[in-house]
Structure formats: structure tokens, C-alpha cells
Amino acid sequence: MSCPICDKTSAPAYRPFCSKRCADVDLAKWLGGGYAIPSTAPEDAEDLAQALEEALEKGEDGRDGGTEDPDLPRLS
């Protein structure tokens, strides 16, 4: 079996890759969205728009409307 990144023979310790480097390159592609399948379906765009609106309503800190719990300590 050859490494899917560089086509060298795979190493048992890193199978299906030949080295940790190639395994890390593959992981970076996954994390960076390099393996994403693009979609042109309108419902995907609508779902994304709705999720973005909800995230903006929650605010940057992720809490609803900026309300604070008086029982929790403040970090800033």
C-alpha cells in the first residue's frame, strides 16, 4: 500500500501513511477543509445563513444577549 500523500511505501506505525509528517499533512487538510465537498443546494445556504444569524444574536462570547450570570466570577 502506498502513502496517499507522497506515494511512498506506507509504514506500519503510520498506516496508511509513510511517516508522521504525511499523517500531519493529511490532518491539516481535514482541519483546513481541504477534503470538503462543495454544495450548491439552496437549503445548505439557508441553513448556514440561519446559523450565522443565531450566532450573531448570541454575541461573541456565546452567551445569550450578553446577559451575565451573577453567580459566576467575571474574567475581565
XYZ file of C-alpha atoms in Angstrom:
76
model
C 0.000 0.000 0.000
C 1.349 3.426 -0.881
C 1.053 6.636 1.131
C -1.902 8.732 -0.100
C 0.133 11.927 0.340
C 3.519 11.169 -1.269
C 3.095 7.670 -2.816
C 5.983 6.127 -0.838
C 5.502 2.711 0.767
C 3.406 3.050 3.930
C 4.930 2.328 7.330
C 3.040 0.050 9.746
C 3.321 2.610 12.566
C 1.648 5.336 10.473
C -0.555 3.275 8.162
C -1.829 4.267 5.654
C 0.876 6.954 5.632
C 4.643 6.544 5.321
C 5.566 8.929 8.144
C 4.236 11.221 10.847
C 4.839 14.139 8.505
C 2.461 12.771 5.877
C -0.093 11.928 8.576
C 0.141 15.534 9.810
C -0.227 16.888 6.274
C -3.413 14.833 5.901
C -4.741 16.054 9.258
C -4.073 19.657 8.248
C -6.077 19.089 5.062
C -9.005 17.758 7.118
C -8.867 20.606 9.616
C -8.492 23.238 6.908
C -11.472 21.952 4.950
C -9.372 20.637 2.086
C -11.478 17.482 1.855
C -14.851 19.277 1.950
C -17.335 18.515 -0.772
C -18.811 21.757 -2.109
C -22.579 22.011 -2.285
C -24.826 24.157 -4.406
C -28.030 23.028 -2.705
C -30.089 26.086 -1.682
C -31.108 24.541 1.651
C -27.438 24.365 2.672
C -27.059 28.103 2.100
C -30.265 28.790 4.026
C -29.096 26.649 6.959
C -25.775 28.482 7.000
C -27.451 31.892 6.952
C -29.726 30.884 9.828
C -26.804 29.532 11.873
C -24.854 32.761 11.324
C -27.824 34.884 12.399
C -28.242 32.809 15.574
C -24.537 33.105 16.369
C -24.653 36.884 15.927
C -27.705 37.123 18.205
C -25.840 35.228 20.927
C -22.887 37.604 20.765
C -19.176 36.971 20.510
C -18.870 35.387 23.956
C -21.530 32.772 23.112
C -23.938 33.858 25.837
C -27.499 34.885 25.006
C -27.896 38.637 24.603
C -24.908 39.460 26.770
C -26.757 38.601 29.989
C -24.433 37.573 32.764
C -24.930 35.016 35.497
C -24.364 36.862 38.809
C -23.149 33.639 40.434
C -20.213 33.246 38.032
C -16.950 35.169 38.528
C -16.014 37.739 35.886
C -12.844 37.120 33.924
C -12.321 40.655 32.649
